[in-house]
Tab-separated table of C-alpha atoms in Angstrom:
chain	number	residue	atom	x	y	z
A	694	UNK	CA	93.542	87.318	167.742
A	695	UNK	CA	93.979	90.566	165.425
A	696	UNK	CA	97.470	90.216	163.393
A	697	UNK	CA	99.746	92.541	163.957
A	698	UNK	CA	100.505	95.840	161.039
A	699	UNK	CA	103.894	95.699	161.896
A	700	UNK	CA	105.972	95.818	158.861
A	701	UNK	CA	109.702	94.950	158.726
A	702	UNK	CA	111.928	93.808	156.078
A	703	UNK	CA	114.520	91.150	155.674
A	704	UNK	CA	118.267	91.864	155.385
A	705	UNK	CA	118.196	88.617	153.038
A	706	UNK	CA	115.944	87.506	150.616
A	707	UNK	CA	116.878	84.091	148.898
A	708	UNK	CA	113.720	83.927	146.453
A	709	UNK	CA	114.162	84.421	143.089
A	710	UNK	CA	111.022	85.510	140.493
A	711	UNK	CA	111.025	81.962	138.721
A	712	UNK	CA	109.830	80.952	142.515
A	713	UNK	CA	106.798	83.337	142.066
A	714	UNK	CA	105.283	82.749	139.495
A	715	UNK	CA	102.926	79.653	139.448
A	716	UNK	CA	103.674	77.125	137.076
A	717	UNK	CA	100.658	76.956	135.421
A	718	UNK	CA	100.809	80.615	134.567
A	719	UNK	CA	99.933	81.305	130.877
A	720	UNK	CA	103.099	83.458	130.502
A	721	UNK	CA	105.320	80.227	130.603
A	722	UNK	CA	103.961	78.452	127.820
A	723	UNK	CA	104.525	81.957	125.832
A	724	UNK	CA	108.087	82.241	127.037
A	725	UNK	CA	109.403	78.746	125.547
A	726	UNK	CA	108.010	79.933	122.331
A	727	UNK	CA	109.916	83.312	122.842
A	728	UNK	CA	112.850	82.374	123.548
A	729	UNK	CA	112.901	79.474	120.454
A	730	UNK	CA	112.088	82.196	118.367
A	731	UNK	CA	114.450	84.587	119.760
A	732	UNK	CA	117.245	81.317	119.780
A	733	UNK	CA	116.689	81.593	115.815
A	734	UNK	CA	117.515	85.362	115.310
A	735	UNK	CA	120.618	85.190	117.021
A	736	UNK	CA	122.948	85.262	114.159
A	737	UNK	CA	120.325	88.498	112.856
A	738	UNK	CA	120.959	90.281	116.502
A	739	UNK	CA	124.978	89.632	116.149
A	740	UNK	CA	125.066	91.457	112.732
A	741	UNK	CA	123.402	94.690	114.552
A	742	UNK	CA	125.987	94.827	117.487
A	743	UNK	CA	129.712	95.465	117.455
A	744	UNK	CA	132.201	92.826	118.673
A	745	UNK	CA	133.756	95.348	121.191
A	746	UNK	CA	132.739	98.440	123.330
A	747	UNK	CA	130.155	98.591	126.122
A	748	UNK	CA	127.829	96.114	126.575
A	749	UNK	CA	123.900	97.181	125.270
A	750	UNK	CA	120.745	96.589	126.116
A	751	UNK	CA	120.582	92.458	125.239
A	752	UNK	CA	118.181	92.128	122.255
A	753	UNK	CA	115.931	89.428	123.345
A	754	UNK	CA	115.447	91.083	126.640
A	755	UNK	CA	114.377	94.416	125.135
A	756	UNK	CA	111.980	91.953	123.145
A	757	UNK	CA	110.605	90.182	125.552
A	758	UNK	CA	110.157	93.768	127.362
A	759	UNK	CA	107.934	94.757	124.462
A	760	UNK	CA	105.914	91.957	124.332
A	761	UNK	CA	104.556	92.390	127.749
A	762	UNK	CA	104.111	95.880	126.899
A	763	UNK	CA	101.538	94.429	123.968
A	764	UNK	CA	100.646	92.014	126.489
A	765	UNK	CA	99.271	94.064	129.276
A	766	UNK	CA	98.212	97.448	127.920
A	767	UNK	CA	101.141	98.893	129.239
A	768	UNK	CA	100.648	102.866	127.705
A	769	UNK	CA	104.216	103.689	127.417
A	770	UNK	CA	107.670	102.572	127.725
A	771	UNK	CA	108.738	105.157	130.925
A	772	UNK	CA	105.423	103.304	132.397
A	773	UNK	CA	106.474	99.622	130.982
A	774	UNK	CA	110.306	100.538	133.130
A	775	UNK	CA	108.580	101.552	136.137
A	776	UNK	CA	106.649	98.001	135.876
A	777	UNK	CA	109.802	96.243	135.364
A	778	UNK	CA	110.859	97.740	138.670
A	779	UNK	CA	108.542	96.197	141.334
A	780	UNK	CA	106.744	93.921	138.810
A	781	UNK	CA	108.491	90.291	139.750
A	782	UNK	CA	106.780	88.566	136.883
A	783	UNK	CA	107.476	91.464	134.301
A	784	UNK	CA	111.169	90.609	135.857
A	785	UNK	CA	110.969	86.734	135.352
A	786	UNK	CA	109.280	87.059	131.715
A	787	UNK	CA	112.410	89.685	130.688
A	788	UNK	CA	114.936	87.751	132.157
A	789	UNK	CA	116.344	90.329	135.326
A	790	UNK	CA	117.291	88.762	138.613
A	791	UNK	CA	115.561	90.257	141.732
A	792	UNK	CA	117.905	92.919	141.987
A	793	UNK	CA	119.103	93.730	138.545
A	794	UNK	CA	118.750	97.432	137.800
A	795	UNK	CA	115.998	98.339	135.185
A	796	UNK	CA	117.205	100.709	132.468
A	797	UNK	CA	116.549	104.120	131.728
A	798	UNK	CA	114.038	104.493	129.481
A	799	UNK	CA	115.763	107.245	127.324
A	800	UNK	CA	118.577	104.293	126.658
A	801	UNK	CA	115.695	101.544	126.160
A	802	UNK	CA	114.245	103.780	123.648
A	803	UNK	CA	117.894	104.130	121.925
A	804	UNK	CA	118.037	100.209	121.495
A	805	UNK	CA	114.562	99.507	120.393
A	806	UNK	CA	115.284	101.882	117.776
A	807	UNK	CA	118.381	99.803	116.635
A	808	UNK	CA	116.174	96.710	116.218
A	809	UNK	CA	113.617	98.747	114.310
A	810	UNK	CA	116.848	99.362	111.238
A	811	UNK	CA	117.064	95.918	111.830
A	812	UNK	CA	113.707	95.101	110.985
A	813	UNK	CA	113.386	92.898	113.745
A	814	UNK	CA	109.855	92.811	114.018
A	815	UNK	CA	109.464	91.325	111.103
A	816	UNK	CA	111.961	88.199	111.502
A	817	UNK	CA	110.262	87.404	114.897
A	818	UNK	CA	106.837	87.483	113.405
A	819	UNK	CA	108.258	84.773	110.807
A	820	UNK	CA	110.215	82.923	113.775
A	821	UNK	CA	107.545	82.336	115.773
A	822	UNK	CA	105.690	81.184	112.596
A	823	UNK	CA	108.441	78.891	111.489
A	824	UNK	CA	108.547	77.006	115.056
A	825	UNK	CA	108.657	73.258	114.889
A	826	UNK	CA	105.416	73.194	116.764
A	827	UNK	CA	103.819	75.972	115.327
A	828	UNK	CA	104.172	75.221	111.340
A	829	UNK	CA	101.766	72.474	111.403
A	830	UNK	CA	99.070	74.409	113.229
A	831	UNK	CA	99.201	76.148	109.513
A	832	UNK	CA	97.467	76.185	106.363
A	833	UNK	CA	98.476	76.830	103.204
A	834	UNK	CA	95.585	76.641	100.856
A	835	UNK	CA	92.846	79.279	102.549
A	836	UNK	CA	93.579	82.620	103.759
A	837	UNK	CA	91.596	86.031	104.604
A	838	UNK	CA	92.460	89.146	104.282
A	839	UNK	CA	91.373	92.807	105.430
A	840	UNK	CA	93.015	95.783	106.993
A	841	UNK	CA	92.091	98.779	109.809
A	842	UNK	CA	93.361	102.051	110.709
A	843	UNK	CA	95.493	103.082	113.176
A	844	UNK	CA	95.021	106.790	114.217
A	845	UNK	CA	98.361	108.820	114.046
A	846	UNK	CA	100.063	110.861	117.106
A	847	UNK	CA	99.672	113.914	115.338
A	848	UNK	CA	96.868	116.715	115.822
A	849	UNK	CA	94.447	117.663	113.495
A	850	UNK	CA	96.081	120.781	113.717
A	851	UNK	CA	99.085	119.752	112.361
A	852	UNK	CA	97.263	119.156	109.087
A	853	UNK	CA	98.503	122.497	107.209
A	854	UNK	CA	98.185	123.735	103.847
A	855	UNK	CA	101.516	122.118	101.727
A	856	UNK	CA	102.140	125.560	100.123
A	857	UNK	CA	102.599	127.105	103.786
A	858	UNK	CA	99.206	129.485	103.259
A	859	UNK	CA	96.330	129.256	105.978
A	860	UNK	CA	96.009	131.213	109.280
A	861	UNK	CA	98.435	129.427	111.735
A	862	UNK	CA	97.121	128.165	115.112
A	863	UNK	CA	96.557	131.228	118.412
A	864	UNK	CA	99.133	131.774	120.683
A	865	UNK	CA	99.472	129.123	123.585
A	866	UNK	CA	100.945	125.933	123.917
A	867	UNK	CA	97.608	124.601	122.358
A	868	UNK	CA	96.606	127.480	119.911
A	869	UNK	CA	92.408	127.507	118.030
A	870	UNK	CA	92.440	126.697	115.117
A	871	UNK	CA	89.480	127.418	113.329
A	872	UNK	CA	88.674	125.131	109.624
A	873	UNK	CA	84.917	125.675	109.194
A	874	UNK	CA	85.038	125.990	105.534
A	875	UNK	CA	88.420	125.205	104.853
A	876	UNK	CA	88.628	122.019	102.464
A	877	UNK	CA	90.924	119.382	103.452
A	878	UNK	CA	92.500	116.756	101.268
A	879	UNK	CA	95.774	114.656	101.597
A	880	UNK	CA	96.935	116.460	98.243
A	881	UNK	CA	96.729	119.744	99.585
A	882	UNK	CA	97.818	119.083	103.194
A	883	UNK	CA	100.070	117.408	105.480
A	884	UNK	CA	100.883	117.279	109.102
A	885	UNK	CA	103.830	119.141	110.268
A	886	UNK	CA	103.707	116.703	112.735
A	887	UNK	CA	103.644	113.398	111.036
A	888	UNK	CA	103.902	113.756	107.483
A	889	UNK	CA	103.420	110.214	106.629
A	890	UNK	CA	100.241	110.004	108.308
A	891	UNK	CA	97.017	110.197	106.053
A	892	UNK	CA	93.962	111.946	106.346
A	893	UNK	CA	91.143	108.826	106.367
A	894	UNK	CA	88.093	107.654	107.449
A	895	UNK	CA	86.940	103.842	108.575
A	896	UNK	CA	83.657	104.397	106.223
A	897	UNK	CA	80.720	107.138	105.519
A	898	UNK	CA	79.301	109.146	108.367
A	899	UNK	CA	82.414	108.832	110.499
A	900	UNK	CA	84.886	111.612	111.310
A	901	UNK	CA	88.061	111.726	109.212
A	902	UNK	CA	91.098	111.026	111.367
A	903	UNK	CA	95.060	111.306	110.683
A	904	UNK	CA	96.035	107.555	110.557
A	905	UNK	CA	97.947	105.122	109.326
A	906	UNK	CA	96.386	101.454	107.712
A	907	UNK	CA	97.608	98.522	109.319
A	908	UNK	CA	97.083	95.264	107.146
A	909	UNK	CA	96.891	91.307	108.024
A	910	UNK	CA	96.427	87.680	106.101
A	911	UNK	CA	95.088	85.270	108.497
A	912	UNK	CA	95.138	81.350	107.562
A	913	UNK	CA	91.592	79.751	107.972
A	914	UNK	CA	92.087	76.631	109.624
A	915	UNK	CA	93.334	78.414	113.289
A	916	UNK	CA	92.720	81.938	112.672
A	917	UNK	CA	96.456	82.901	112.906
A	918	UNK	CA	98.327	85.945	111.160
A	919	UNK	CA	100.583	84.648	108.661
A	920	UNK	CA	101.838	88.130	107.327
A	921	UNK	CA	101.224	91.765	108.344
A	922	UNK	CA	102.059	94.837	107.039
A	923	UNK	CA	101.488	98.713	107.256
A	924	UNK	CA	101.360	101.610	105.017
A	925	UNK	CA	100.292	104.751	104.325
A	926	UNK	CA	96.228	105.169	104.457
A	927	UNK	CA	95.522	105.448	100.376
A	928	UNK	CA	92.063	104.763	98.532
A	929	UNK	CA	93.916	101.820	97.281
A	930	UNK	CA	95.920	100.379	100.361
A	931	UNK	CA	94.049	97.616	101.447
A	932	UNK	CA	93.834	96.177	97.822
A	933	UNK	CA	97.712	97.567	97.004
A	934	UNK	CA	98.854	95.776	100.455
A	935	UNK	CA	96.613	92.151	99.774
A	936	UNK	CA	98.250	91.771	96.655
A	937	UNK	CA	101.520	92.411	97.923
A	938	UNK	CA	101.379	90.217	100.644
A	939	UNK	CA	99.673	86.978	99.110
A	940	UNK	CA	102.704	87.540	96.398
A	941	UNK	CA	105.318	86.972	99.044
A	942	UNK	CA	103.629	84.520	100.913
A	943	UNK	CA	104.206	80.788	101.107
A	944	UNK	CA	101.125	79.183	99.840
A	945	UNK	CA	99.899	75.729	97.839
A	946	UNK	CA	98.778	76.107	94.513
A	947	UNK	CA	95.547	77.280	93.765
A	948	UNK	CA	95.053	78.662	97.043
A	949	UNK	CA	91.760	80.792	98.483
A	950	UNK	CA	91.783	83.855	99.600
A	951	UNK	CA	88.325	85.685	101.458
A	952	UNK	CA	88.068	89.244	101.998
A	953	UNK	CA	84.903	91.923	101.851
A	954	UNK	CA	83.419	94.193	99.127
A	955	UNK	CA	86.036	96.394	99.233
A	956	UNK	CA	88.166	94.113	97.489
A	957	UNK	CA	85.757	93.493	95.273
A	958	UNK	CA	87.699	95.328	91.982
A	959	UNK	CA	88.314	93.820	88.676
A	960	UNK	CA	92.292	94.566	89.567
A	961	UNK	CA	92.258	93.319	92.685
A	962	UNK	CA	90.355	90.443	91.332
A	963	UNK	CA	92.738	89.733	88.272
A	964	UNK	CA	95.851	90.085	90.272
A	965	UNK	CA	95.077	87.174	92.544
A	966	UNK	CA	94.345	85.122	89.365
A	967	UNK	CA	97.330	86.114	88.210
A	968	UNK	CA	99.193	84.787	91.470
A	969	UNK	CA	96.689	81.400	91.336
A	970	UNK	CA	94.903	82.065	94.274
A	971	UNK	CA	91.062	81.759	94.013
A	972	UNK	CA	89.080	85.444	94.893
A	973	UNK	CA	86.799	84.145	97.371
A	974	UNK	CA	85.563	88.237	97.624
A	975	UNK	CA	82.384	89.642	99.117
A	976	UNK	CA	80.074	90.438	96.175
A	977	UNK	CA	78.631	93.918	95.679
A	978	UNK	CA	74.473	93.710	96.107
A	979	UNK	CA	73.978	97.922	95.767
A	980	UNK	CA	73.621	97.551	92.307
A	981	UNK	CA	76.941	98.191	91.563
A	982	UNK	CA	78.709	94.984	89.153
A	983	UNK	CA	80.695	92.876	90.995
A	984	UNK	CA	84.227	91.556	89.350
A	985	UNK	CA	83.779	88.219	90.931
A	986	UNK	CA	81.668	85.864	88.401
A	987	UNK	CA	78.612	83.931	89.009
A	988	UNK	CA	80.933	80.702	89.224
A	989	UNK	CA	82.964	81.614	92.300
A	990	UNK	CA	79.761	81.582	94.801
A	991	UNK	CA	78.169	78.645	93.614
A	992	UNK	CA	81.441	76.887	94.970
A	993	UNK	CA	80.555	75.637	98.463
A	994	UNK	CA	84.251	77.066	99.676
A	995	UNK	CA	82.883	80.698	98.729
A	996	UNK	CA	80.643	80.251	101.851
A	997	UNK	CA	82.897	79.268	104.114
A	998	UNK	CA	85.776	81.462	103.023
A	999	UNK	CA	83.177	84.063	103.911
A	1000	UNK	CA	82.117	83.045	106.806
A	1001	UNK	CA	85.646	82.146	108.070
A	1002	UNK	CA	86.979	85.628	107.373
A	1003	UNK	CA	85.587	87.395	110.030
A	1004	UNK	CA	87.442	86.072	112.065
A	1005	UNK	CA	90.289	88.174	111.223
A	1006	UNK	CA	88.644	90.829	113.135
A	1007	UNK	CA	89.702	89.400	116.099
A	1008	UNK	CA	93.145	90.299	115.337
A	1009	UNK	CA	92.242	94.186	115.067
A	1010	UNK	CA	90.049	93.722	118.057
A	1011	UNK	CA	92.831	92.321	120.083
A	1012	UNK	CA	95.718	95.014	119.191
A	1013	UNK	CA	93.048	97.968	119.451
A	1014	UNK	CA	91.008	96.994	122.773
A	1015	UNK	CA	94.771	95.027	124.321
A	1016	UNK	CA	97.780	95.563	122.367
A	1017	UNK	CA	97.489	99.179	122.242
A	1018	UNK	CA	96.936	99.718	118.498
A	1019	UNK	CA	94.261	102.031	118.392
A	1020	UNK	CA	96.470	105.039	118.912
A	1021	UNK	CA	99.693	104.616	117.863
A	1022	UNK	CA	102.491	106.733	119.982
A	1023	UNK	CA	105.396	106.395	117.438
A	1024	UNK	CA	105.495	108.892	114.572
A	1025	UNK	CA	106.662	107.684	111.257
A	1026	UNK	CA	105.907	104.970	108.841
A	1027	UNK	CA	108.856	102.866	109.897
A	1028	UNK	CA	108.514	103.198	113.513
A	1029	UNK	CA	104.592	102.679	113.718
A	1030	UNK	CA	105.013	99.599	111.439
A	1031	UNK	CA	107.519	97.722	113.400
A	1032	UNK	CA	104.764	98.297	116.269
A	1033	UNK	CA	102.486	97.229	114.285
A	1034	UNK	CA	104.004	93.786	113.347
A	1035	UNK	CA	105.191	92.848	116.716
A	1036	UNK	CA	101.799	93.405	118.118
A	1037	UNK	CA	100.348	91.052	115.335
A	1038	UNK	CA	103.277	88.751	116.837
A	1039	UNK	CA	101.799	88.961	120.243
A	1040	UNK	CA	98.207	88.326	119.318
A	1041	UNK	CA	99.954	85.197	118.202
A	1042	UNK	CA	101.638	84.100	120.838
A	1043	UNK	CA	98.692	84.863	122.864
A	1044	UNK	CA	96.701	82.329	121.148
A	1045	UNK	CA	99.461	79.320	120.615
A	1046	UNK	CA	99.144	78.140	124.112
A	1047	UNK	CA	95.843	76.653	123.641
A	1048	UNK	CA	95.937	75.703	119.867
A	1049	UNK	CA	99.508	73.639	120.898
A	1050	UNK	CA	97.840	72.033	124.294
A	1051	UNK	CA	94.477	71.207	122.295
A	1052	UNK	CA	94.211	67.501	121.424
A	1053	UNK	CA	95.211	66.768	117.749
């Protein structure tokens, strides 16, 4: 017998999201982790907040609202509200009852940007890191390193002469602009829309792009992010970024790090000596001299460090192809920054699951 279209609805519903979603559902695993992390930064989120006046958007929920935005490709955050709406997982995984009202996304905006002076992003990278369960999935002797870049919101035509000279776009909302012949150069020009974007390239033969460089150390033995950083995309910022980020982070003596040829610079190479981590860089073969010695490869932890290392490509791949890191839609070093960290946060969390249920 054909079933009936009829559609009707219920002046009572007694189920509640928890009820929906199954319980072996990746997203639960993740959400203990969340929320242990999130339990940590609670003294952090009460020295943002007032003790009186109206009541905010609750930090960990705007958090946990982010996430799934990283998780899930969601474009936008007037698209990740409209999710929240009819979405009952997206519901369960934030932390609204059935019939909670979802905020406007002009006032979500407002409080993410409160976490952002807060630098949030960056204490719940390190609390996820520093969880009970997670530490041990860690090393501390071999690392990799290597950055990308992440194209800017900002038009090509933005990119104007500093001294306010050159013909100015044609009338319209999206005006020609004509640069045949016109040389281009980050000292010259900057975008009017973004100034701290940079005019770059990922390598020869490819077009150059305004962009920012995102930059990651990974540990070897699980291929996790252990620190993450952005900045503006220099000649030098992959090197100037490395440094800076092995020097901060908590390591064991003598200490590996792998990377490719483009690290391969006598002050690159001397500043990790310096710190007492072993250069375990790609060697130059185009005939150019490489600043890593003959010593270094003959060790048999040169080859793995380089074979090990890209892996760390993974993390790129992720936040480019998933997390929505290919394009970023912030503007701002700052902004695009904290987006960028709590992204490399999420390709964590993505991967802890497994690593934590895998027999020791």
């Amino acid at each position: 017998m054909r079933g009936s279209d009829r559609q009707t609805g219920s002046m009572f519903s007694y189920v509640s999201p928890e009820a929906l979603v199954p319980p072996d559902h990746p997203l639960r695993a993740i959400r203990l982790l969340v929320n242990a992390a999130l339990e940590r930064l609670s003294g952090d989120f009460d020295a943002l907040y007032a003790a009186g006046g109206r009541d905010s958007i609750a930090p960990e929920k705007l958090l946990r609202a982010l996430l799934l935005q990283a998780f899930y490709s969601v474009r936008s955050e007037r698209r990740l509200m409209e999710q929240a709406t009819y979405n009952m997982l997206f519901r369960w995984f934030i932390g609204l009852s059935m019939d909670a009202p979802v905020w406007d996304v002009t006032v979500f905006t407002k409080n993410r940007d409160r976490l952002l002076r807060g630098e949030v992003a960056a204490k719940f990278f390190a609390a996820v890191l520093a969880d009970p369960q997670v530490k041990p999935l860690l090393s501390r002797e071999h690392f990799s390193v290597d950055g990308t870049l992440i194209e800017a919101w900002a038009s090509m035509k933005s990119f104007r002469p500093k001294d306010g000279s050159g013909a100015p776009p044609g009338p319209g909302r999206n005006g020609e602009r004509d640069f045949h012949g016109e040389k281009r150069s980050n000292d010259t020009h900057a975008s009017k829309t973004d100034p701290d974007a940079r005019l770059a390239r990922q390598s020869n033969g490819q077009a150059s792009k305004l962009c920012y460089a995102g930059h990651v150390v990974m540990e070897n033995r699980h291929g996790l992010a252990v620190a993450a950083t952005t900045t503006r995309a220099t000649g030098t910022a992959e090197r100037d970024a490395g440094e800076a980020m092995m020097a901060e982070l908590d390591r064991a003596p003598r200490s590996t790090l792998g990377a490719d040829k483009n690290y391969d610079t006598r002050d690159f190479v001397a500043a990790m000596r310096g710190l007492g981590v072993t250069p375990h860089v790609a060697q130059h073969a185009n005939g150019r001299r490489s600043a890593i010695d003959g010593r270094t490869p003959r060790h048999p932890g040169y080859a793995v460090s380089q074979r090990i290392r890209k892996r760390i490509e993974e993390v790129f791949g992720w936040g480019k192809e998933i997390g929505g890191m290919r394009r970023t839609l912030l503007r701002g070093l700052e902004r695009v920054g904290w987006s960028f960290t709590l992204r490399v946060a999420a390709y964590n969390l993505i991967r802890l699951p497994k690593l934590l249920a895998a027999p020791a």
